[in-house]
Amino acid sequence: MYVMTTATAPLHTSDPAPVWARRAAHAIALCAVPSGLWRIAMASGVYVGYSDQVLRDVFDIPGWGIAYVVGLSVIAELAALFPLLLVSDRWRPLRPRTLAALAWTASAVLVLVALWQLVVAFTVDGQTYMSSSTAQTVWGFVFAPLFAIPALMTAVTWSYTKRHRERGQA
């Protein structure tokens, strides 16, 4: 005889996330990987296009810059895992309305950061640190996936909000 208890009760009360939203949430996590690996390579002493003088003077590598660059990579990857909460049916740390507000705020911040990074990347100051055009090209390919994150995050957030709004109206 099967008895439903709170331990065996179904956890999700809304429709599951669409397949495209799940794929987009996973793509966000993957988009952060190349730039994180590039930063870790830079902190490890692998040549990534910056001269030793630029690494010392601008990035403080070797020194505290290593902790900063590796920490930035870890924090960026952890933040890139956040959209997985929006497509998960198992674990919800916050109420849907609170999580939706947080996700919309994150989406807006990501759009602003992406626009700011474009400005920084194409200014004279951003281009003069790289020692060759090959290094700039590699840097561009490594950081290009980050520009997909704002659009993907907005789509996943929209899907989450839509699913939970429909549940609230039903």
XYZ file of C-alpha atoms in Angstrom:
170
model
C 0.000 0.000 0.000
C 1.363 3.383 -1.002
C 0.846 6.249 1.434
C 1.702 9.790 0.381
C 3.511 11.728 3.055
C 5.190 15.110 2.959
C 8.419 13.289 2.133
C 6.893 11.577 -0.945
C 4.549 14.346 -2.089
C 5.306 15.881 -5.491
C 7.389 19.016 -5.099
C 6.506 21.016 -8.180
C 3.198 22.815 -8.358
C 3.700 24.567 -11.686
C 4.251 23.445 -15.227
C 7.763 22.249 -15.964
C 10.070 24.618 -17.783
C 10.028 24.266 -21.557
C 12.922 22.425 -23.145
C 14.238 25.596 -24.800
C 14.375 27.374 -21.412
C 16.266 24.466 -19.851
C 18.743 24.485 -22.718
C 19.153 28.267 -22.472
C 19.823 28.031 -18.711
C 22.490 25.397 -19.309
C 23.953 27.459 -22.159
C 24.385 30.395 -19.773
C 26.531 28.250 -17.491
C 28.590 27.092 -20.469
C 29.024 30.634 -21.846
C 30.980 31.625 -18.734
C 33.482 28.765 -18.980
C 35.855 30.020 -21.754
C 36.497 33.404 -20.136
C 36.968 31.760 -16.736
C 39.532 29.354 -18.149
C 41.274 32.248 -19.909
C 41.491 34.193 -16.624
C 42.801 31.155 -14.751
C 45.415 30.649 -17.472
C 46.421 34.299 -17.069
C 46.721 33.878 -13.286
C 48.749 30.696 -13.777
C 51.369 32.437 -15.863
C 50.290 31.156 -19.276
C 50.837 33.753 -21.977
C 47.435 35.182 -22.928
C 48.535 38.305 -24.780
C 49.665 40.574 -21.956
C 53.312 41.419 -21.419
C 54.902 40.687 -18.057
C 54.985 44.428 -17.322
C 51.228 44.810 -17.973
C 50.498 41.782 -15.778
C 52.561 43.318 -12.953
C 51.483 46.941 -13.291
C 47.841 46.620 -14.317
C 46.692 43.265 -12.953
C 49.149 42.825 -10.022
C 50.145 39.344 -11.201
C 52.039 37.817 -9.477
C 50.485 39.119 -6.296
C 46.942 39.828 -5.153
C 45.831 39.930 -8.764
C 45.943 36.144 -8.881
C 43.352 35.867 -6.097
C 41.241 38.543 -7.775
C 41.310 36.923 -11.219
C 40.638 33.394 -9.936
C 37.972 34.694 -7.544
C 36.308 36.581 -10.393
C 36.239 33.386 -12.451
C 34.674 31.391 -9.617
C 32.076 34.078 -8.848
C 31.198 34.469 -12.533
C 30.649 30.732 -12.926
C 28.557 30.527 -9.755
C 26.444 33.452 -10.985
C 26.060 31.706 -14.345
C 24.497 28.758 -12.516
C 21.691 30.979 -11.114
C 19.371 30.510 -14.140
C 19.279 26.790 -13.392
C 17.115 27.705 -10.374
C 14.575 29.191 -12.755
C 14.132 25.922 -14.642
C 14.446 23.558 -11.682
C 11.370 21.759 -10.444
C 13.069 20.349 -7.370
C 14.586 23.163 -5.357
C 13.180 26.627 -4.815
C 15.055 28.656 -2.216
C 12.747 31.687 -2.593
C 9.100 32.331 -3.341
C 8.418 32.489 -7.104
C 7.558 36.190 -7.029
C 10.794 37.052 -5.181
C 12.871 34.834 -7.456
C 11.269 36.421 -10.541
C 12.057 39.931 -9.270
C 15.643 38.905 -8.579
C 15.934 37.332 -12.030
C 14.562 40.444 -13.791
C 17.026 42.585 -11.849
C 19.879 40.247 -12.836
C 18.783 40.418 -16.481
C 18.793 44.220 -16.460
C 22.209 44.340 -14.783
C 23.605 41.854 -17.313
C 22.414 44.002 -20.215
C 24.069 47.088 -18.706
C 27.307 45.209 -17.970
C 27.430 43.827 -21.517
C 26.991 47.308 -22.964
C 29.681 48.666 -20.649
C 32.077 45.867 -21.618
C 31.594 46.710 -25.286
C 32.562 50.294 -24.541
C 35.637 49.194 -22.574
C 36.675 46.621 -25.193
C 36.659 49.139 -28.022
C 38.327 52.057 -26.288
C 41.972 52.831 -26.856
C 42.816 51.895 -23.275
C 41.256 48.437 -23.639
C 43.142 47.679 -26.851
C 46.603 48.921 -25.928
C 47.350 46.295 -23.270
C 47.308 43.340 -25.672
C 50.650 42.697 -27.294
C 49.421 41.400 -30.670
C 46.385 41.228 -32.917
C 46.359 37.443 -32.522
C 46.015 37.851 -28.757
C 43.156 40.321 -29.302
C 41.421 37.854 -31.612
C 41.758 35.020 -29.095
C 40.498 37.340 -26.356
C 37.515 38.220 -28.544
C 36.610 34.583 -29.155
C 36.975 33.726 -25.465
C 34.837 36.604 -24.216
C 32.272 36.640 -27.059
C 30.015 33.982 -25.451
C 29.495 36.309 -22.485
C 27.507 38.632 -24.732
C 24.883 35.903 -25.277
C 24.165 35.698 -21.545
C 21.913 38.805 -21.226
C 19.579 37.627 -24.010
C 19.521 34.049 -22.713
C 18.921 35.216 -19.143
C 16.075 37.473 -20.225
C 14.443 34.589 -22.134
C 14.757 32.186 -19.190
C 13.417 34.844 -16.806
C 10.483 35.555 -19.106
C 9.665 31.837 -19.264
C 9.842 31.516 -15.472
C 7.646 34.564 -14.918
C 5.116 33.382 -17.491
C 4.866 29.897 -15.977
C 4.366 31.193 -12.458
C 1.970 33.974 -13.484
C -0.231 31.415 -15.270
C -0.209 29.231 -12.156
C -1.238 32.188 -10.000
C -4.167 33.033 -12.307
C -5.441 29.454 -12.474
